[in-house]
Amino acid sequence: MTDLADRTDLEAVSASFERAAPTTILEWAVGQFGDAITVACSFEDGVLPHMANSVKPGIEIVFLDTQYHFAETLWFVEELRRRYHLNLRVMTPLAEPDNRWQADVAGCCGVRKVEPLNRALAGKAAWVTGLKRADAPTRAAAPIVAWDAARDMVKINPLANWTPLDVDVYSAEHGLPANPLAERGYPSIGCWPCTKAVAPGDDPRSGRWVGLDKTECGLHT
Ligand code: SF4
């Protein structure tokens, strides 16, 4: 693992990757951080787990099992794990299933997503996400590489520049299976209580926390 000389160097690194292929960014990340890196995957599609595992077979891939995922997503996670021999680490909440999502979505995401992710990242130097600028206006300025001050580590978004078309092309080229929900109007897939189908052309994340003043679960804020 190579230490970055200065956290401000990350801005220059990020800028240098604006036109780079995601595989190039992942290769840099693996070279920098070795085994001290974790890939966090939502499994709404198979691109990031497949790509990361192709760049470094056996790289640790984390899935946050909130205990409120759609059955289709749980099937998809297992299908990708089995098909590509993923080194999958499933994180579960410390809390038992409850009704908190009905009245306190911030607290529920905190217990079922943020805390398990932070636990998964303990002792790591960097994490990789599938965040894309095209996901939502709130993500339009997401850097490719940045310092995650809240977690005291580097955060890498190798797909930041990718569009839904890029995802479709990569998935087709590599014969990836799809989350069955994708063709049923779910371009962004979270927990079943907080995710609805959207109309074609709508903001992909507009089906998340519908009717609430909430757009992010807290992993990226
Ligand atoms: Fe809870 Fe909904 Fe957040 Fe899932 S998305 S952790 S059910 S509040």
Short mmCIF file of N, CA and C and ligand atoms in Angstrom, two decimals, residues 66-69 98 100-102 104-114 190-195 208-209 212 214 216-217, ligand 1:
data_model
loop_
_atom_site.label_atom_id
_atom_site.label_comp_id
_atom_site.label_asym_id
_atom_site.label_seq_id
_atom_site.Cartn_x
_atom_site.Cartn_y
_atom_site.Cartn_z
N THR A 66 -30.22 -4.91 5.07
CA THR A 66 -31.00 -4.12 6.03
C THR A 66 -32.11 -4.93 6.68
N GLN A 67 -32.37 -6.10 6.16
CA GLN A 67 -33.48 -6.98 6.55
C GLN A 67 -34.81 -6.50 5.96
N TYR A 68 -34.74 -5.49 5.08
CA TYR A 68 -35.94 -5.00 4.40
C TYR A 68 -35.73 -4.95 2.89
N HIS A 69 -34.84 -5.78 2.37
CA HIS A 69 -34.65 -5.79 0.93
C HIS A 69 -35.76 -6.58 0.25
N ASP A 98 -37.88 -4.18 13.04
CA ASP A 98 -38.84 -3.44 13.86
C ASP A 98 -39.69 -2.54 12.95
N ARG A 100 -39.44 0.80 12.88
CA ARG A 100 -38.88 2.14 12.91
C ARG A 100 -39.03 2.90 11.59
N TRP A 101 -38.98 2.16 10.46
CA TRP A 101 -39.08 2.81 9.15
C TRP A 101 -40.40 3.55 8.98
N GLN A 102 -41.44 3.17 9.75
CA GLN A 102 -42.74 3.80 9.58
C GLN A 102 -42.78 5.22 10.15
N ASP A 104 -39.53 6.87 11.50
CA ASP A 104 -38.21 7.48 11.68
C ASP A 104 -37.25 6.88 10.65
N VAL A 105 -37.37 7.38 9.41
CA VAL A 105 -36.54 6.80 8.35
C VAL A 105 -35.06 7.13 8.55
N ALA A 106 -34.79 8.30 9.09
CA ALA A 106 -33.38 8.66 9.32
C ALA A 106 -32.75 7.71 10.34
N GLY A 107 -33.47 7.46 11.40
CA GLY A 107 -32.96 6.55 12.42
C GLY A 107 -32.86 5.13 11.90
N CYS A 108 -33.83 4.72 11.10
CA CYS A 108 -33.83 3.37 10.55
C CYS A 108 -32.63 3.18 9.62
N CYS A 109 -32.40 4.15 8.71
CA CYS A 109 -31.22 4.07 7.83
C CYS A 109 -29.94 4.10 8.65
N GLY A 110 -29.95 4.86 9.73
CA GLY A 110 -28.75 4.93 10.55
C GLY A 110 -28.40 3.59 11.15
N VAL A 111 -29.41 2.89 11.63
CA VAL A 111 -29.19 1.59 12.29
C VAL A 111 -28.95 0.48 11.27
N ARG A 112 -29.65 0.54 10.13
CA ARG A 112 -29.63 -0.58 9.18
C ARG A 112 -28.66 -0.40 8.01
N LYS A 113 -28.18 0.82 7.80
CA LYS A 113 -27.24 1.05 6.71
C LYS A 113 -25.93 1.68 7.20
N VAL A 114 -26.05 2.83 7.83
CA VAL A 114 -24.84 3.59 8.16
C VAL A 114 -23.97 2.85 9.18
N GLY A 190 -33.84 0.16 -3.34
CA GLY A 190 -33.46 0.14 -1.93
C GLY A 190 -34.32 -0.86 -1.20
N CYS A 191 -34.72 -0.51 0.01
CA CYS A 191 -35.59 -1.39 0.80
C CYS A 191 -37.03 -1.29 0.30
N TRP A 192 -37.78 -2.40 0.46
CA TRP A 192 -39.15 -2.39 -0.06
C TRP A 192 -40.06 -1.34 0.59
N PRO A 193 -39.92 -1.02 1.89
CA PRO A 193 -40.85 -0.03 2.42
C PRO A 193 -40.62 1.37 1.86
N CYS A 194 -39.43 1.62 1.31
CA CYS A 194 -39.04 2.98 0.95
C CYS A 194 -38.71 3.13 -0.53
N THR A 195 -39.11 2.16 -1.36
CA THR A 195 -38.78 2.23 -2.79
C THR A 195 -40.03 1.93 -3.60
N ARG A 208 -37.51 6.77 -4.30
CA ARG A 208 -36.98 6.49 -2.96
C ARG A 208 -37.58 7.46 -1.94
N TRP A 209 -38.05 6.98 -0.86
CA TRP A 209 -38.65 7.77 0.24
C TRP A 209 -39.69 8.76 -0.32
N LEU A 212 -41.35 12.08 1.33
CA LEU A 212 -40.55 12.51 2.48
C LEU A 212 -39.43 13.42 2.02
N LYS A 214 -36.34 13.39 2.11
CA LYS A 214 -35.15 12.54 2.28
C LYS A 214 -34.75 12.01 0.91
N GLU A 216 -31.21 10.71 0.53
CA GLU A 216 -30.05 9.85 0.71
C GLU A 216 -30.21 9.07 2.01
N CYS A 217 -29.63 7.87 2.03
CA CYS A 217 -29.76 7.06 3.24
C CYS A 217 -28.72 7.41 4.30
FE1 SF4 B 1 -35.10 1.59 6.91
FE2 SF4 B 1 -36.24 2.50 4.65
FE3 SF4 B 1 -33.70 3.20 5.31
FE4 SF4 B 1 -34.29 0.71 4.53
S1 SF4 B 1 -34.42 2.59 3.28
S2 SF4 B 1 -32.96 1.26 6.23
S3 SF4 B 1 -36.33 0.40 5.48
S4 SF4 B 1 -35.64 3.74 6.39
#
